[in-house]
Amino acid sequence: MFPAVFCQDDEEEEEGELVSDHMKDSEEPSNKRVKPVANDVLASSFPRRRNSQCWSDTVESHDLTAKEIKRQEVIYELTQGERQLIEDLSLVKKVYYEPMLKLDIMTESELGQIFGTLDSLIPLHEDLLSRLERLKGSEKTVGEVGPTLMNWFPCLEAYVTYCCNQVGAKALLDQKKQEKRVEHFLRLCQESSFSRKLDLWNFLDLPRSRLVKYPLLLKEIQKCTPPDHPDEDTLPDALELIQSIVAEVNKKTGEAECQFYRRGLTYLEESQRAPEIQQSRFLYCHGELKNNKGQRLHVFLFELAMVLTRPGEGREGAQVFQVYRQPLPNALLNLEEIPDGEAGGGSTFRGAFTGGNDKVKNCFRVSSRGRPKAHSHSLQANDSFSKQQWITCLRQAIVQSRDRTAQTSQSQLSPHSDPALYHMAELSLSSDTEMADHTSR
């Protein structure tokens, strides 16, 4: 696990390189054909991507401009994506949920937690597919698509419930995989041809992946829509609507994730229950880091506090995180990036990470202002990318926490207070804004 994994990360794909849904592992763009796979291919070598075709492959002839062809291709991809998602979700119900329930591989309650409201998403996408199919003209071209999407997008608010459930669902699924019966069943399914080498979680995560694809598809349609087209007026509104829905799903999912991991923390001392942890509404990031003693820690960067933990097992094999040392309030954090090659913590630090031979890499140090040296931690990320993710998130957390503290202090000043106090608050606020350029995710 690595830091800064947010739902919206899927939106960072290049808009000009959209591929058909569930084909992320393919390097071929969606405007190229993929040769069909022979039926006698061994299941173990079955491809992870689907057979694909373009809109232009479905029509015998057309008299359209290159820009309009591109528009039809994107709309066709939107339609095909709905069809493929419906097929996949129906498959999950048929070959995973129902057999596991019938064979008593998991209880109905456990399956309900893992699959969540997935079954209710199928009719939503069947509805959109039906609407898109009705838009096709005699030559398989689609004219105005904006109003249809505007009317349908509000249905996606159902994704709030599904995505909020995913954090706990993933944890329970990982826990159940430790049981031999469950592991054996899931492995057989993954080796079967119908799975395309995807595991169960890949399928359960398809709706979320689909949700964040809609803004990209709309932007592509918009780019290919001429100024005098009827869609020119409605597509911007549709794009704004879907972006707001995705943002709301991300926000609620982040809150659910934060609450889930807060519940998973265990404390050795009552003093470790920092109020900043309970007051946090979301997680910036979390993941594994190594300290200068060579210990592997799972570190959580909550909205208001950084918490170092040791992963362990609770009752019935559920994962818990034992808080290590004292949590560090983000408003008091100091961050120091350790250049590659620097020991950063004496010979112990170098020996723990490198065996005493190679240079220390991918390290940084966090400490708490006004606290003993014991509250300083030298940490090592798995690679340079992960380190940069942590650095970026930490800078953002520090700036926003200090800004929040300064604004709270200023709001508590009465209108009759000495004006000099306002200037002091402003000075405290501005002293931290030098790092503001690092705060974008």
Short mmCIF file of C-alpha atoms in Angstrom, two decimals:
data_model
loop_
_atom_site.label_atom_id
_atom_site.label_comp_id
_atom_site.label_asym_id
_atom_site.label_seq_id
_atom_site.Cartn_x
_atom_site.Cartn_y
_atom_site.Cartn_z
CA MET A 1 0.00 0.00 0.00
CA PHE A 2 1.30 3.43 -0.81
CA PRO A 3 0.19 6.92 0.12
CA ALA A 4 -2.14 9.32 -1.59
CA VAL A 5 -4.49 6.83 -3.16
CA PHE A 6 -7.64 8.80 -3.85
CA CYS A 7 -10.63 8.04 -6.00
CA GLN A 8 -9.95 11.10 -8.11
CA ASP A 9 -6.55 9.79 -9.12
CA ASP A 10 -8.25 7.92 -11.96
CA GLU A 11 -9.14 11.27 -13.49
CA GLU A 12 -5.47 11.98 -14.11
CA GLU A 13 -5.40 9.77 -17.21
CA GLU A 14 -4.58 11.60 -20.41
CA GLU A 15 -7.87 12.72 -21.88
CA GLY A 16 -6.68 11.96 -25.40
CA GLU A 17 -5.86 8.36 -24.51
CA LEU A 18 -9.21 7.08 -23.32
CA VAL A 19 -9.58 3.35 -23.56
CA SER A 20 -12.62 1.16 -23.31
CA ASP A 21 -13.68 0.48 -19.74
CA HIS A 22 -11.89 -2.30 -17.84
CA MET A 23 -8.98 -2.27 -20.34
CA LYS A 24 -6.54 -0.26 -18.23
CA ASP A 25 -3.76 -2.76 -18.68
CA SER A 26 -3.86 -2.51 -22.45
CA GLU A 27 -1.42 -0.16 -24.14
CA GLU A 28 -3.58 -0.03 -27.25
CA PRO A 29 -5.91 2.98 -27.53
CA SER A 30 -9.56 2.28 -28.14
CA ASN A 31 -9.37 3.26 -31.82
CA LYS A 32 -7.37 0.13 -32.64
CA ARG A 33 -8.66 -3.37 -33.02
CA VAL A 34 -7.70 -6.18 -30.69
CA LYS A 35 -7.58 -9.60 -32.32
CA PRO A 36 -10.11 -12.06 -30.92
CA VAL A 37 -8.76 -14.84 -28.71
CA ALA A 38 -9.19 -18.44 -29.76
CA ASN A 39 -11.53 -20.51 -27.61
CA ASP A 40 -8.89 -23.16 -26.96
CA VAL A 41 -6.43 -20.77 -25.32
CA LEU A 42 -5.48 -21.95 -21.85
CA ALA A 43 -7.30 -20.12 -19.05
CA SER A 44 -3.98 -19.14 -17.45
CA SER A 45 -3.04 -17.15 -20.55
CA PHE A 46 -6.43 -15.52 -21.07
CA PRO A 47 -5.98 -11.79 -21.69
CA ARG A 48 -7.03 -9.17 -19.16
CA ARG A 49 -8.50 -6.99 -21.89
CA ARG A 50 -11.61 -7.48 -23.96
CA ASN A 51 -12.01 -7.71 -27.67
CA SER A 52 -12.56 -4.17 -28.89
CA GLN A 53 -13.97 -2.45 -31.94
CA CYS A 54 -14.58 1.13 -32.99
CA TRP A 55 -17.78 2.81 -34.06
CA SER A 56 -16.45 2.96 -37.62
CA ASP A 57 -16.18 -0.85 -37.58
CA THR A 58 -19.93 -1.11 -37.03
CA VAL A 59 -21.04 0.93 -40.07
CA GLU A 60 -20.64 0.05 -43.72
CA SER A 61 -20.22 3.62 -44.91
CA HIS A 62 -20.55 7.17 -43.66
CA ASP A 63 -20.17 10.70 -44.91
CA LEU A 64 -18.86 12.48 -41.81
CA THR A 65 -16.02 14.84 -41.05
CA ALA A 66 -13.02 13.58 -39.07
CA LYS A 67 -14.17 15.57 -36.04
CA GLU A 68 -17.69 14.10 -36.17
CA ILE A 69 -16.25 10.60 -36.57
CA LYS A 70 -14.20 11.17 -33.43
CA ARG A 71 -17.33 12.35 -31.62
CA GLN A 72 -19.22 9.20 -32.67
CA GLU A 73 -16.28 7.06 -31.54
CA VAL A 74 -16.32 8.57 -28.03
CA ILE A 75 -20.11 8.24 -27.72
CA TYR A 76 -19.78 4.64 -28.91
CA GLU A 77 -17.10 4.05 -26.27
CA LEU A 78 -19.43 5.50 -23.66
CA THR A 79 -22.16 3.11 -24.77
CA GLN A 80 -19.89 0.08 -24.94
CA GLY A 81 -18.49 0.90 -21.52
CA GLU A 82 -21.99 0.72 -20.06
CA ARG A 83 -22.64 -2.60 -21.76
CA GLN A 84 -19.36 -4.08 -20.52
CA LEU A 85 -19.91 -2.83 -16.97
CA ILE A 86 -23.38 -4.42 -16.89
CA GLU A 87 -21.91 -7.70 -18.13
CA ASP A 88 -19.17 -7.64 -15.50
CA LEU A 89 -21.46 -6.77 -12.59
CA SER A 90 -23.92 -9.47 -13.64
CA LEU A 91 -21.02 -11.93 -13.89
CA VAL A 92 -19.84 -11.05 -10.38
CA LYS A 93 -23.28 -11.81 -9.00
CA LYS A 94 -23.57 -15.08 -10.91
CA VAL A 95 -20.10 -16.62 -10.47
CA TYR A 96 -18.95 -15.13 -7.17
CA TYR A 97 -21.80 -14.07 -4.90
CA GLU A 98 -24.34 -16.80 -5.61
CA PRO A 99 -21.91 -19.79 -5.57
CA MET A 100 -20.17 -18.60 -2.39
CA LEU A 101 -23.54 -18.25 -0.69
CA LYS A 102 -24.80 -21.62 -1.93
CA LEU A 103 -21.58 -23.45 -1.00
CA ASP A 104 -21.43 -21.70 2.36
CA ILE A 105 -17.94 -20.40 1.63
CA MET A 106 -18.94 -17.16 3.34
CA THR A 107 -21.99 -16.23 5.37
CA GLU A 108 -24.75 -14.09 3.89
CA SER A 109 -23.75 -11.29 6.26
CA GLU A 110 -20.09 -11.40 5.15
CA LEU A 111 -21.05 -11.43 1.48
CA GLY A 112 -23.40 -8.53 2.10
CA GLN A 113 -20.55 -6.51 3.60
CA ILE A 114 -18.14 -7.33 0.75
CA PHE A 115 -20.53 -6.83 -2.18
CA GLY A 116 -22.41 -3.93 -0.63
CA THR A 117 -25.07 -2.39 -2.87
CA LEU A 118 -23.43 -3.62 -6.10
CA ASP A 119 -26.59 -5.44 -7.18
CA SER A 120 -28.56 -2.18 -7.18
CA LEU A 121 -26.10 -0.53 -9.60
CA ILE A 122 -26.92 -2.87 -12.48
CA PRO A 123 -30.41 -1.41 -13.22
CA LEU A 124 -28.94 2.13 -13.19
CA HIS A 125 -26.50 1.34 -15.96
CA GLU A 126 -29.05 -0.73 -17.87
CA ASP A 127 -31.21 2.40 -17.88
CA LEU A 128 -28.43 4.57 -19.34
CA LEU A 129 -27.55 1.94 -21.93
CA SER A 130 -31.20 1.79 -23.00
CA ARG A 131 -31.36 5.59 -23.29
CA LEU A 132 -28.17 5.74 -25.36
CA GLU A 133 -29.36 3.00 -27.70
CA ARG A 134 -32.58 4.93 -28.34
CA LEU A 135 -30.55 7.94 -29.46
CA LYS A 136 -29.07 6.09 -32.44
CA GLY A 137 -30.24 7.21 -35.85
CA SER A 138 -30.70 5.15 -39.00
CA GLU A 139 -26.94 5.24 -39.72
CA LYS A 140 -25.99 4.35 -36.13
CA THR A 141 -25.03 7.94 -35.40
CA VAL A 142 -25.99 9.75 -32.20
CA GLY A 143 -27.03 13.38 -32.44
CA GLU A 144 -27.71 15.13 -29.15
CA VAL A 145 -26.45 13.29 -26.06
CA GLY A 146 -26.19 16.11 -23.48
CA PRO A 147 -29.83 16.17 -22.23
CA THR A 148 -29.85 12.39 -21.79
CA LEU A 149 -26.75 12.51 -19.59
CA MET A 150 -28.05 15.52 -17.65
CA ASN A 151 -31.22 13.62 -16.79
CA TRP A 152 -29.41 10.40 -15.88
CA PHE A 153 -26.36 11.59 -13.91
CA PRO A 154 -28.30 12.26 -10.67
CA CYS A 155 -28.82 8.47 -10.44
CA LEU A 156 -25.10 8.19 -9.69
CA GLU A 157 -25.65 9.57 -6.19
CA ALA A 158 -26.26 5.91 -5.35
CA TYR A 159 -22.49 5.54 -5.63
CA VAL A 160 -22.03 7.34 -2.32
CA THR A 161 -23.32 4.31 -0.43
CA TYR A 162 -21.39 1.81 -2.57
CA CYS A 163 -18.03 3.59 -2.47
CA CYS A 164 -18.26 4.39 1.26
CA ASN A 165 -18.69 0.67 1.91
CA GLN A 166 -15.60 -0.28 -0.11
CA VAL A 167 -13.01 0.48 2.59
CA GLY A 168 -14.52 -2.01 5.01
CA ALA A 169 -15.33 -4.41 2.17
CA LYS A 170 -11.71 -4.59 1.05
CA ALA A 171 -10.48 -5.16 4.61
CA LEU A 172 -12.97 -7.99 5.18
CA LEU A 173 -12.17 -9.60 1.82
CA ASP A 174 -8.43 -9.54 2.58
CA GLN A 175 -9.17 -11.09 5.96
CA LYS A 176 -11.34 -13.88 4.47
CA LYS A 177 -8.68 -14.67 1.86
CA GLN A 178 -6.58 -16.11 4.69
CA GLU A 179 -9.09 -18.98 4.91
CA LYS A 180 -8.18 -21.90 2.64
CA ARG A 181 -11.69 -22.50 1.28
CA VAL A 182 -12.09 -18.86 0.31
CA GLU A 183 -8.59 -18.58 -1.16
CA HIS A 184 -9.07 -21.79 -3.17
CA PHE A 185 -12.43 -20.69 -4.60
CA LEU A 186 -11.19 -17.22 -5.55
CA ARG A 187 -8.03 -18.63 -7.12
CA LEU A 188 -10.03 -21.05 -9.30
CA CYS A 189 -12.25 -18.17 -10.43
CA GLN A 190 -9.27 -16.00 -11.30
CA GLU A 191 -7.72 -18.81 -13.34
CA SER A 192 -10.97 -19.32 -15.28
CA SER A 193 -11.39 -17.70 -18.67
CA PHE A 194 -14.36 -15.55 -17.65
CA SER A 195 -12.26 -13.55 -15.17
CA ARG A 196 -9.71 -12.20 -17.72
CA LYS A 197 -7.16 -12.78 -14.91
CA LEU A 198 -8.90 -10.21 -12.74
CA ASP A 199 -9.45 -11.05 -9.10
CA LEU A 200 -12.68 -10.43 -7.22
CA TRP A 201 -11.63 -7.02 -5.94
CA ASN A 202 -10.86 -5.83 -9.48
CA PHE A 203 -14.48 -6.56 -10.34
CA LEU A 204 -15.84 -4.94 -7.19
CA ASP A 205 -13.83 -1.81 -7.95
CA LEU A 206 -15.11 -1.48 -11.53
CA PRO A 207 -18.05 0.80 -10.61
CA ARG A 208 -15.74 3.31 -8.94
CA SER A 209 -13.41 3.22 -11.94
CA ARG A 210 -16.38 3.79 -14.22
CA LEU A 211 -17.65 6.72 -12.18
CA VAL A 212 -14.44 8.73 -12.49
CA LYS A 213 -14.30 8.00 -16.24
CA TYR A 214 -17.48 9.96 -17.03
CA PRO A 215 -15.89 13.45 -16.78
CA LEU A 216 -13.11 12.34 -19.14
CA LEU A 217 -15.56 10.99 -21.69
CA LEU A 218 -17.65 14.16 -21.55
CA LYS A 219 -14.60 16.34 -22.08
CA GLU A 220 -13.71 14.27 -25.14
CA ILE A 221 -17.24 14.57 -26.56
CA GLN A 222 -17.18 18.30 -25.85
CA LYS A 223 -13.87 18.72 -27.72
CA CYS A 224 -15.37 17.05 -30.78
CA THR A 225 -18.65 19.00 -30.70
CA PRO A 226 -18.89 21.90 -33.22
CA PRO A 227 -20.03 25.34 -31.96
CA ASP A 228 -23.38 25.19 -33.73
CA HIS A 229 -24.29 21.74 -32.34
CA PRO A 230 -27.30 21.47 -29.94
CA ASP A 231 -25.02 19.72 -27.43
CA GLU A 232 -22.86 22.81 -27.17
CA ASP A 233 -25.24 24.31 -24.60
CA THR A 234 -25.93 21.22 -22.49
CA LEU A 235 -22.56 19.43 -22.34
CA PRO A 236 -20.92 22.07 -20.06
CA ASP A 237 -23.82 21.73 -17.60
CA ALA A 238 -23.61 17.94 -17.76
CA LEU A 239 -19.87 18.07 -17.15
CA GLU A 240 -20.30 20.37 -14.16
CA LEU A 241 -22.97 18.07 -12.75
CA ILE A 242 -20.94 14.86 -13.03
CA GLN A 243 -17.86 16.56 -11.59
CA SER A 244 -19.87 17.69 -8.57
CA ILE A 245 -21.22 14.15 -8.09
CA VAL A 246 -17.72 12.65 -8.30
CA ALA A 247 -16.47 15.25 -5.81
CA GLU A 248 -19.29 14.42 -3.40
CA VAL A 249 -18.61 10.68 -3.68
CA ASN A 250 -14.91 11.32 -3.05
CA LYS A 251 -15.67 13.47 -0.03
CA LYS A 252 -18.03 10.97 1.56
CA THR A 253 -15.71 8.06 0.76
CA GLY A 254 -12.81 9.93 2.34
CA GLU A 255 -14.84 10.51 5.49
CA ALA A 256 -15.82 6.82 5.62
CA GLU A 257 -12.20 5.76 5.13
CA CYS A 258 -11.04 8.10 7.91
CA GLN A 259 -13.69 6.75 10.29
CA PHE A 260 -12.83 3.14 9.42
CA TYR A 261 -9.13 3.53 10.21
CA ARG A 262 -9.80 5.61 13.31
CA ARG A 263 -11.82 2.68 14.65
CA GLY A 264 -8.93 0.33 13.85
CA LEU A 265 -6.44 2.20 16.08
CA THR A 266 -5.53 0.69 19.45
CA TYR A 267 -3.77 2.67 22.17
CA LEU A 268 -1.23 1.49 24.74
CA GLU A 269 -1.65 4.67 26.77
CA GLU A 270 -4.59 6.98 27.25
CA SER A 271 -2.36 9.98 26.47
CA GLN A 272 -2.05 8.72 22.87
CA ARG A 273 -5.72 9.46 22.20
CA ALA A 274 -4.97 12.85 20.71
CA PRO A 275 -8.11 14.94 20.12
CA GLU A 276 -6.80 15.79 16.63
CA ILE A 277 -7.36 12.17 15.59
CA GLN A 278 -11.04 12.14 16.52
CA GLN A 279 -11.56 15.60 15.01
CA SER A 280 -10.10 14.57 11.64
CA ARG A 281 -12.61 14.12 8.84
CA PHE A 282 -10.38 12.58 6.15
CA LEU A 283 -7.03 10.95 5.40
CA TYR A 284 -4.42 12.63 3.25
CA CYS A 285 -2.62 9.32 2.78
CA HIS A 286 -1.45 6.19 4.56
CA GLY A 287 1.00 3.40 3.91
CA GLU A 288 4.07 1.51 5.02
CA LEU A 289 7.28 3.28 6.05
CA LYS A 290 10.40 2.03 7.83
CA ASN A 291 11.93 3.82 10.82
CA ASN A 292 15.61 4.14 11.73
CA LYS A 293 15.40 0.94 13.80
CA GLY A 294 14.42 -1.04 10.76
CA GLN A 295 10.85 -1.48 11.99
CA ARG A 296 8.06 -1.46 9.44
CA LEU A 297 5.33 0.95 10.48
CA HIS A 298 1.96 1.75 8.98
CA VAL A 299 1.66 5.53 9.03
CA PHE A 300 -1.59 7.48 8.79
CA LEU A 301 -1.65 11.15 7.86
CA PHE A 302 -5.07 12.23 9.07
CA GLU A 303 -6.49 15.70 8.47
CA LEU A 304 -5.13 16.99 11.80
CA ALA A 305 -2.57 14.44 13.02
CA MET A 306 0.16 12.07 11.88
CA VAL A 307 -0.06 8.66 13.56
CA LEU A 308 2.63 5.97 13.44
CA THR A 309 1.34 2.45 14.10
CA ARG A 310 2.40 -1.18 14.19
CA PRO A 311 -0.03 -3.40 12.21
CA GLY A 312 -1.42 -6.43 13.99
CA GLU A 313 -4.40 -8.76 14.21
CA GLY A 314 -7.41 -8.25 16.45
CA ARG A 315 -10.28 -10.55 17.20
CA GLU A 316 -11.27 -12.99 14.44
CA GLY A 317 -8.25 -11.99 12.37
CA ALA A 318 -9.35 -8.38 11.78
CA GLN A 319 -6.43 -6.03 11.19
CA VAL A 320 -5.74 -3.45 13.86
CA PHE A 321 -3.10 -0.75 14.17
CA GLN A 322 -1.35 -0.27 17.50
CA VAL A 323 -0.34 3.37 17.94
CA TYR A 324 3.46 3.72 18.16
CA ARG A 325 4.79 6.62 20.22
CA GLN A 326 2.81 9.83 20.56
CA PRO A 327 0.69 11.11 17.61
CA LEU A 328 1.99 14.34 16.05
CA PRO A 329 -0.49 17.22 15.50
CA ASN A 330 -0.12 18.49 11.92
CA ALA A 331 -0.14 22.13 13.06
CA LEU A 332 3.08 21.46 15.03
CA LEU A 333 4.82 19.29 12.42
CA ASN A 334 8.26 20.10 11.07
CA LEU A 335 9.23 18.32 7.86
CA GLU A 336 12.78 17.78 6.66
CA GLU A 337 13.66 16.03 3.44
CA ILE A 338 16.80 13.90 3.84
CA PRO A 339 18.99 13.90 0.70
CA ASP A 340 19.90 10.47 -0.65
CA GLY A 341 23.19 9.36 0.86
CA GLU A 342 22.80 11.19 4.16
CA ALA A 343 22.65 8.97 7.24
CA GLY A 344 19.77 10.98 8.70
CA GLY A 345 19.93 9.30 12.07
CA GLY A 346 23.42 8.04 12.68
CA SER A 347 24.88 4.67 11.84
CA THR A 348 21.74 2.91 13.09
CA PHE A 349 19.70 4.56 10.39
CA ARG A 350 22.14 3.53 7.65
CA GLY A 351 22.51 -0.02 8.93
CA ALA A 352 18.78 -0.61 9.28
CA PHE A 353 18.06 0.34 5.68
CA THR A 354 21.15 -0.71 3.75
CA GLY A 355 23.11 -3.23 5.75
CA GLY A 356 25.84 -0.63 6.09
CA ASN A 357 26.96 -0.88 2.47
CA ASP A 358 24.83 1.30 0.22
CA LYS A 359 23.60 4.86 0.49
CA VAL A 360 20.42 5.67 2.33
CA LYS A 361 17.64 6.64 -0.08
CA ASN A 362 14.05 7.90 -0.04
CA CYS A 363 14.10 9.24 3.53
CA PHE A 364 12.58 12.19 5.36
CA ARG A 365 12.27 13.34 8.95
CA VAL A 366 9.24 14.60 10.88
CA SER A 367 9.30 16.19 14.31
CA SER A 368 6.97 18.19 16.53
CA ARG A 369 7.68 21.78 17.48
CA GLY A 370 8.17 22.40 21.18
CA ARG A 371 8.45 18.70 21.99
CA PRO A 372 11.39 16.49 23.06
CA LYS A 373 13.70 14.91 20.52
CA ALA A 374 11.91 11.61 21.13
CA HIS A 375 9.07 13.02 19.00
CA SER A 376 11.35 13.11 15.94
CA HIS A 377 11.07 10.26 13.43
CA SER A 378 13.37 9.48 10.50
CA LEU A 379 11.37 7.46 7.97
CA GLN A 380 12.11 5.69 4.71
CA ALA A 381 9.64 5.19 1.85
CA ASN A 382 9.70 2.20 -0.51
CA ASP A 383 10.81 4.26 -3.52
CA SER A 384 11.30 7.81 -4.73
CA PHE A 385 7.74 8.14 -6.02
CA SER A 386 6.26 7.09 -2.68
CA LYS A 387 8.60 9.49 -0.86
CA GLN A 388 7.46 12.38 -3.03
CA GLN A 389 3.82 11.48 -2.39
CA TRP A 390 4.46 11.63 1.35
CA ILE A 391 6.36 14.91 1.09
CA THR A 392 3.56 16.50 -0.94
CA CYS A 393 0.82 15.30 1.42
CA LEU A 394 2.76 16.34 4.51
CA ARG A 395 3.34 19.85 3.17
CA GLN A 396 -0.32 20.17 2.36
CA ALA A 397 -1.38 18.89 5.79
CA ILE A 398 1.02 21.25 7.60
CA VAL A 399 -0.06 24.36 5.70
CA GLN A 400 -3.77 23.65 5.97
CA SER A 401 -3.59 22.78 9.68
CA ARG A 402 -1.65 25.92 10.51
CA ASP A 403 -3.97 28.04 8.41
CA ARG A 404 -6.93 26.53 10.22
CA THR A 405 -5.32 27.23 13.61
CA ALA A 406 -4.56 30.83 12.64
CA GLN A 407 -8.07 31.43 11.31
CA THR A 408 -9.60 29.97 14.47
CA SER A 409 -7.44 32.24 16.61
CA GLN A 410 -8.40 35.29 14.56
CA SER A 411 -12.13 34.48 14.66
CA GLN A 412 -11.98 34.30 18.46
CA LEU A 413 -10.79 37.92 18.66
CA SER A 414 -13.70 40.25 19.45
CA PRO A 415 -14.34 43.37 17.30
CA HIS A 416 -13.25 45.49 20.29
CA SER A 417 -9.86 43.84 20.67
CA ASP A 418 -6.60 45.65 20.08
CA PRO A 419 -6.05 45.87 16.27
CA ALA A 420 -2.46 44.82 16.83
CA LEU A 421 -3.72 41.35 17.71
CA TYR A 422 -5.24 41.02 14.24
CA HIS A 423 -1.86 41.83 12.70
CA MET A 424 -0.24 39.17 14.88
CA ALA A 425 -2.74 36.58 13.64
CA GLU A 426 -2.17 37.63 10.04
CA LEU A 427 1.59 37.40 10.56
CA SER A 428 1.24 33.88 11.92
CA LEU A 429 -0.86 32.91 8.92
CA SER A 430 1.39 34.44 6.28
CA SER A 431 4.53 32.89 7.74
CA ASP A 432 3.33 29.48 6.57
CA THR A 433 2.09 30.39 3.12
CA GLU A 434 5.56 30.01 1.58
CA MET A 435 4.73 26.34 1.20
CA ALA A 436 1.30 26.93 -0.34
CA ASP A 437 2.50 26.09 -3.84
CA HIS A 438 2.93 22.49 -2.71
CA THR A 439 -0.62 22.02 -1.57
CA SER A 440 -2.27 20.87 -4.77
CA ARG A 441 -2.97 17.14 -4.91
#
